[in-house]
XYZ file of C-alpha atoms in Angstrom:
381
model
C 88.863 -69.702 316.920
C 89.742 -73.280 317.821
C 89.938 -74.231 321.474
C 90.975 -77.627 322.799
C 89.835 -78.539 326.289
C 91.922 -81.277 327.907
C 90.554 -83.810 330.346
C 92.130 -86.782 332.036
C 92.048 -89.584 329.476
C 91.390 -87.403 326.473
C 90.553 -84.012 325.054
C 87.580 -82.316 323.395
C 88.040 -79.793 320.558
C 85.577 -76.882 320.657
C 85.714 -74.554 317.644
C 84.134 -71.224 318.364
C 83.739 -68.503 315.696
C 85.012 -65.160 316.985
C 81.566 -63.644 316.482
C 80.226 -66.016 319.188
C 82.849 -65.311 321.826
C 80.968 -62.382 323.512
C 78.037 -64.768 324.077
C 79.733 -67.700 325.803
C 79.169 -66.833 329.456
C 76.639 -69.713 329.728
C 79.459 -72.191 329.082
C 80.896 -71.510 332.498
C 77.901 -73.285 333.970
C 78.767 -76.608 332.265
C 80.099 -79.469 334.294
C 83.133 -81.631 333.359
C 80.969 -84.403 332.030
C 78.916 -82.004 329.965
C 82.070 -80.529 328.380
C 83.286 -84.008 327.571
C 80.116 -84.540 325.587
C 80.154 -81.216 323.813
C 80.301 -82.783 320.350
C 77.798 -85.524 320.950
C 74.371 -84.007 320.350
C 73.312 -82.803 316.827
C 70.334 -80.548 316.355
C 68.451 -80.741 313.058
C 66.254 -77.766 312.123
C 63.034 -78.543 310.320
C 60.845 -75.696 308.992
C 57.225 -76.219 307.871
C 56.026 -73.585 305.453
C 53.201 -73.041 302.965
C 52.157 -69.678 301.615
C 53.441 -67.043 304.031
C 56.646 -65.807 302.332
C 56.967 -62.835 304.732
C 56.681 -65.175 307.725
C 59.277 -67.574 306.363
C 61.614 -64.644 305.654
C 61.310 -63.343 309.234
C 61.973 -66.844 310.690
C 64.940 -67.453 308.428
C 66.376 -64.013 309.290
C 66.225 -64.894 313.031
C 67.987 -68.210 312.237
C 70.714 -66.415 310.418
C 71.249 -64.148 313.479
C 71.615 -67.139 315.776
C 74.853 -68.077 317.518
C 75.603 -71.743 316.708
C 79.078 -71.847 318.379
C 80.747 -73.626 315.483
C 78.302 -76.628 315.497
C 77.152 -78.233 312.254
C 73.382 -77.786 312.067
C 71.504 -79.224 309.102
C 68.391 -77.546 307.746
C 65.298 -79.119 306.235
C 62.580 -76.992 304.628
C 59.205 -78.676 304.197
C 57.060 -76.905 301.609
C 53.331 -77.703 301.280
C 51.861 -78.561 297.849
C 49.801 -75.341 297.918
C 52.814 -73.014 298.433
C 52.761 -69.797 296.437
C 55.350 -68.874 293.837
C 57.007 -66.298 296.082
C 57.533 -68.817 298.911
C 58.945 -71.362 296.418
C 61.378 -68.813 295.010
C 62.594 -67.794 298.481
C 63.218 -71.347 299.751
C 65.047 -72.328 296.531
C 67.551 -69.532 297.178
C 68.309 -69.894 300.838
C 71.948 -69.756 301.880
C 72.809 -71.815 304.967
C 76.485 -71.836 306.031
C 76.018 -74.084 309.081
C 75.308 -77.438 307.386
C 73.329 -79.012 304.576
C 70.018 -77.829 303.273
C 67.312 -80.256 302.153
C 64.164 -78.993 300.413
C 61.062 -81.214 300.559
C 58.050 -80.231 298.446
C 54.847 -82.179 298.913
C 52.924 -83.153 295.734
C 49.730 -83.980 297.638
C 48.526 -81.671 300.349
C 48.517 -83.552 303.639
C 47.486 -80.930 306.183
C 49.390 -79.563 309.167
C 49.402 -82.882 311.070
C 51.212 -84.756 308.339
C 53.406 -81.748 307.554
C 54.687 -81.577 311.145
C 54.940 -85.305 311.935
C 56.658 -86.164 308.672
C 59.030 -83.191 308.753
C 61.727 -84.883 310.838
C 62.869 -88.318 311.843
C 66.010 -88.926 313.977
C 69.000 -90.550 312.471
C 70.466 -91.666 315.835
C 69.871 -91.235 319.549
C 72.188 -88.185 319.476
C 70.039 -86.444 316.847
C 67.440 -83.917 318.016
C 64.744 -82.122 316.012
C 63.907 -78.463 316.259
C 60.481 -78.191 314.669
C 59.443 -74.760 313.437
C 56.269 -73.503 311.807
C 56.904 -70.366 309.824
C 55.075 -67.960 312.079
C 57.708 -68.568 314.774
C 60.596 -66.176 315.377
C 63.753 -67.085 317.319
C 66.098 -65.397 319.839
C 69.784 -65.350 318.702
C 70.454 -67.264 321.933
C 67.975 -70.127 321.358
C 70.733 -72.578 320.413
C 72.679 -71.779 323.565
C 69.530 -72.502 325.693
C 68.993 -75.762 323.750
C 72.624 -76.960 323.877
C 73.010 -76.064 327.521
C 69.849 -77.973 328.397
C 70.759 -81.039 326.267
C 74.215 -81.246 327.841
C 72.756 -81.027 331.363
C 69.821 -83.392 331.005
C 71.016 -85.861 328.400
C 74.797 -86.007 328.684
C 75.733 -84.780 332.154
C 75.479 -86.396 335.575
C 73.378 -89.638 335.235
C 71.230 -88.289 338.110
C 70.108 -85.552 335.828
C 69.013 -87.794 333.022
C 65.487 -89.310 332.745
C 63.693 -91.142 329.939
C 60.554 -89.244 330.982
C 61.989 -85.995 329.370
C 60.785 -85.785 325.780
C 61.986 -82.376 324.742
C 62.991 -78.755 325.430
C 60.740 -75.774 324.809
C 62.115 -72.483 323.622
C 58.841 -70.771 324.237
C 57.563 -69.671 327.658
C 53.920 -70.279 328.318
C 51.607 -67.305 329.002
C 48.441 -69.382 328.708
C 47.354 -72.907 329.501
C 45.168 -74.185 326.676
C 44.015 -77.600 327.930
C 41.558 -77.016 330.857
C 38.059 -78.132 329.741
C 36.530 -74.818 330.722
C 38.825 -72.996 328.264
C 42.167 -71.270 327.970
C 43.376 -69.140 330.871
C 46.364 -66.983 331.626
C 49.389 -68.684 333.217
C 52.372 -67.339 335.109
C 54.803 -70.025 336.290
C 56.674 -67.676 338.676
C 53.450 -66.649 340.336
C 52.307 -70.256 340.632
C 55.613 -71.330 342.205
C 55.675 -68.418 344.569
C 52.118 -69.370 345.739
C 53.206 -72.960 346.318
C 56.334 -72.055 348.316
C 58.915 -73.109 345.678
C 62.272 -71.888 347.137
C 63.258 -70.134 343.880
C 60.242 -69.372 341.630
C 62.618 -68.334 338.790
C 63.459 -71.973 338.099
C 62.783 -73.680 334.787
C 60.114 -76.409 335.071
C 58.754 -79.569 333.577
C 55.374 -79.819 331.903
C 53.669 -82.579 329.859
C 52.365 -80.037 327.332
C 54.144 -80.335 324.022
C 55.191 -76.927 322.589
C 54.567 -76.270 318.915
C 56.016 -72.785 318.854
C 59.653 -73.634 318.822
C 60.856 -76.862 320.628
C 63.482 -79.514 320.515
C 62.167 -83.092 320.379
C 64.140 -86.068 321.515
C 64.783 -89.051 319.211
C 63.502 -91.961 321.266
C 60.210 -90.219 322.017
C 59.652 -88.951 318.489
C 60.161 -92.514 317.097
C 57.713 -93.814 319.624
C 55.211 -91.160 318.484
C 55.764 -92.214 314.866
C 54.833 -95.770 315.929
C 51.844 -94.632 318.009
C 50.198 -92.317 315.506
C 49.489 -94.828 312.635
C 48.065 -97.340 315.194
C 45.874 -94.638 316.633
C 44.638 -93.353 313.344
C 43.841 -96.898 312.148
C 41.372 -97.413 314.990
C 43.495 -100.091 316.635
C 43.467 -100.819 319.511
C 41.060 -97.923 320.236
C 38.341 -96.518 318.078
C 39.320 -93.192 316.604
C 36.773 -91.286 318.732
C 37.874 -92.946 321.963
C 38.850 -90.453 324.658
C 42.354 -91.298 325.947
C 43.016 -88.350 328.109
C 40.045 -87.257 330.321
C 38.928 -83.653 330.591
C 41.225 -81.777 328.259
C 40.389 -79.499 325.320
C 42.847 -81.192 323.022
C 40.345 -84.080 322.583
C 38.527 -81.806 320.144
C 41.711 -81.108 318.101
C 41.121 -83.892 315.656
C 43.382 -82.429 312.937
C 46.243 -81.572 315.269
C 49.239 -83.772 315.876
C 49.395 -82.392 319.370
C 46.116 -84.177 320.331
C 47.828 -87.554 319.726
C 51.158 -86.559 321.161
C 49.351 -85.466 324.361
C 47.782 -88.883 324.508
C 51.147 -90.585 324.387
C 52.598 -88.174 326.946
C 49.672 -88.792 329.271
C 49.945 -92.573 329.079
C 53.713 -92.458 329.707
C 54.079 -89.605 332.166
C 56.488 -87.704 329.806
C 57.507 -84.050 330.411
C 59.115 -81.191 328.496
C 61.542 -78.634 329.930
C 60.248 -75.034 329.817
C 62.151 -71.778 330.424
C 60.915 -69.419 333.085
C 62.643 -66.049 332.631
C 61.397 -62.682 333.930
C 58.630 -60.907 331.961
C 58.063 -64.060 329.885
C 61.306 -63.474 327.955
C 61.718 -66.518 325.696
C 63.957 -68.128 323.121
C 61.103 -68.208 320.575
C 57.830 -66.362 320.032
C 54.728 -67.009 317.994
C 53.093 -64.382 315.746
C 49.805 -66.289 315.673
C 49.253 -65.730 311.946
C 46.296 -66.894 309.986
C 46.729 -70.502 308.736
C 45.514 -74.069 309.307
C 44.555 -73.610 312.924
C 44.200 -69.828 313.179
C 41.247 -68.490 311.136
C 41.075 -64.979 312.550
C 43.837 -63.034 314.293
C 42.912 -60.074 316.455
C 45.435 -57.845 318.177
C 44.101 -58.903 321.552
C 44.541 -62.560 320.768
C 48.016 -62.000 319.301
C 49.086 -60.310 322.509
C 48.098 -63.391 324.492
C 50.793 -65.416 322.723
C 53.528 -62.961 321.672
C 56.434 -62.924 324.066
C 59.658 -60.889 324.059
C 62.788 -62.596 322.736
C 66.003 -62.792 324.696
C 68.519 -60.302 323.321
C 72.308 -60.476 323.018
C 72.931 -56.774 323.390
C 74.058 -55.146 326.558
C 70.692 -53.429 326.948
C 69.032 -56.748 327.341
C 67.780 -57.003 330.907
C 67.277 -60.791 330.933
C 70.267 -63.108 330.409
C 70.588 -66.872 329.790
C 72.107 -67.474 333.230
C 69.275 -65.759 335.112
C 68.719 -69.090 336.788
C 68.833 -70.333 340.341
C 72.547 -70.294 341.245
C 73.300 -69.215 337.611
C 73.045 -72.750 336.379
C 70.359 -75.203 335.273
C 68.839 -76.970 338.338
C 69.391 -80.594 339.149
C 66.756 -82.862 337.661
C 65.091 -83.577 340.987
C 64.826 -79.880 341.794
C 62.689 -79.035 338.761
C 59.064 -78.254 339.572
C 56.555 -80.433 337.687
C 53.135 -79.394 336.305
C 50.201 -81.351 334.914
C 48.415 -80.877 331.633
C 46.093 -78.236 333.058
C 48.861 -76.145 334.682
C 48.563 -77.450 338.238
C 51.398 -78.651 340.462
C 52.277 -82.269 340.207
C 55.140 -84.771 340.636
C 56.792 -87.050 338.109
C 55.567 -90.008 340.128
C 51.981 -88.796 340.086
C 52.067 -88.261 336.256
C 53.467 -91.749 335.737
C 50.921 -93.299 338.073
C 47.948 -91.548 336.420
C 49.126 -92.826 333.020
C 49.543 -96.367 334.262
C 46.015 -96.328 335.726
C 44.568 -95.007 332.488
C 46.466 -97.571 330.438
C 45.014 -100.391 332.623
C 41.515 -98.972 332.156
C 41.951 -98.802 328.380
C 43.807 -102.077 327.737
C 43.400 -104.273 330.811
C 47.194 -104.666 330.877
C 49.002 -104.456 334.164
C 52.495 -105.646 333.166
C 55.540 -103.452 333.678
C 56.262 -101.024 330.860
C 59.319 -101.207 328.536
C 60.908 -97.999 327.425
C 59.704 -96.586 324.035
C 57.893 -99.854 323.032
C 54.489 -98.771 321.768
C 53.199 -102.258 321.142
C 53.920 -103.174 324.716
C 52.323 -99.916 325.977
C 49.105 -100.562 324.030
C 49.182 -104.342 324.536
C 49.166 -104.941 320.802
C 52.251 -107.151 320.689
C 51.586 -110.757 319.598
C 51.475 -113.167 322.532
C 54.186 -115.827 322.488
C-alpha cells in the first residue's frame, strides 16, 4: 500500500506493504520532523558467518520474518575462509526480496576481529550498519525499533541529536562484563529504581558496544576504522599500553571490542539500549561455540539468552512500552559508565579528556571524528 504524507512545503511518500500494517502503532509516536525524514536513513545488514550452517539458517529465518515497512535494505554476507560446504551452499542460495545481496568470501582466514571490522563500511552519513554474528536471532520488530530510534536521535528535533551517540543496540543487557572483578548480573530497571529515576522503564545510554545485534553510525565507524590500524601499528601507543583503566576488555587482545571501547572511552561516546520488561529484546544471543566461546554450558547460555519481542497479540511487551509511549528526549535518557554505574554525558567526556591528556600530553580542543587530532598524530604546521 502506498501512502503519501503531506507537509507544508512538500510531501513524503511512505510505501507500506499490507503485511506490515498491523504493526505500525509505533509510527504514531513520530514527530513531524521525523516523518519528513522517513526516507533518509538506510540500514545495511552485514552477517558474519563461518561454519555454523544451522545458526546462519536460524538468523536468516528471523530476518525473513522481519517487518521492513517497504524500505530497501541491502544484505552483505561475509563468509570466512574456513567455512564448511553446507554453509557455502546455503549462502549461495539465499533469496532476499528487500534489496541487493553481496557475498564476500575470504581467501585468507583473518579471525573474528578482521571479519567484523571489515564486514561493513558506510557509503554516506545516512547509511547505518547492522552487524550480526550468526549466533544472533532477531525479533520481527527489530527494524521498527531501529528506525524509530534513528528518526528520533538522528533526524528529529536538533535537541535530540548528539555526536556522542555511536549506535543503537537491539539487545538488552543482563550482565555487565567489564568490571575488573568479573562479570556480574545487571538489571537496568532495578538500578534506575534504586537511584530515583522517575520512570525506570526508560531506555538508556551506555558506552558499552553491543556485539549481539546493533546498529553502528557512519561517522563513528569510519573513525574506528582510522583508529584501529594506528593502534595495531604501535603508534602512538605501544600495543600493550593500557588505554582504559580497570576494565576486563584490556585482556581481549583478539577482540575488536577492546579497541572500540578504547575509542569510546577517549571520546565519551554512548550507545542507546532498550529497557523493556523481563529483558524482552529485539535480538538475542545463543552463545554458541566459536572464536570466543570455547565451552557452552546451559547455565552460561541462560545468562545471555533473552526473550524476543513478539508481534502476536499474546505478546505481553510492546514496542511503545516506553515512558509516555514514545522515546524520551535526549536529555532525559539515563547514562551509565563502562562498569554499569550511573554517570552523566559530561562526566564521560571529562574522564576521556583527562585520559587523553595523560596519554598524549595534548590539551587542545577536540574536533569531531578526527582520529589524528584525538591522538595528536597530525603533522604540525
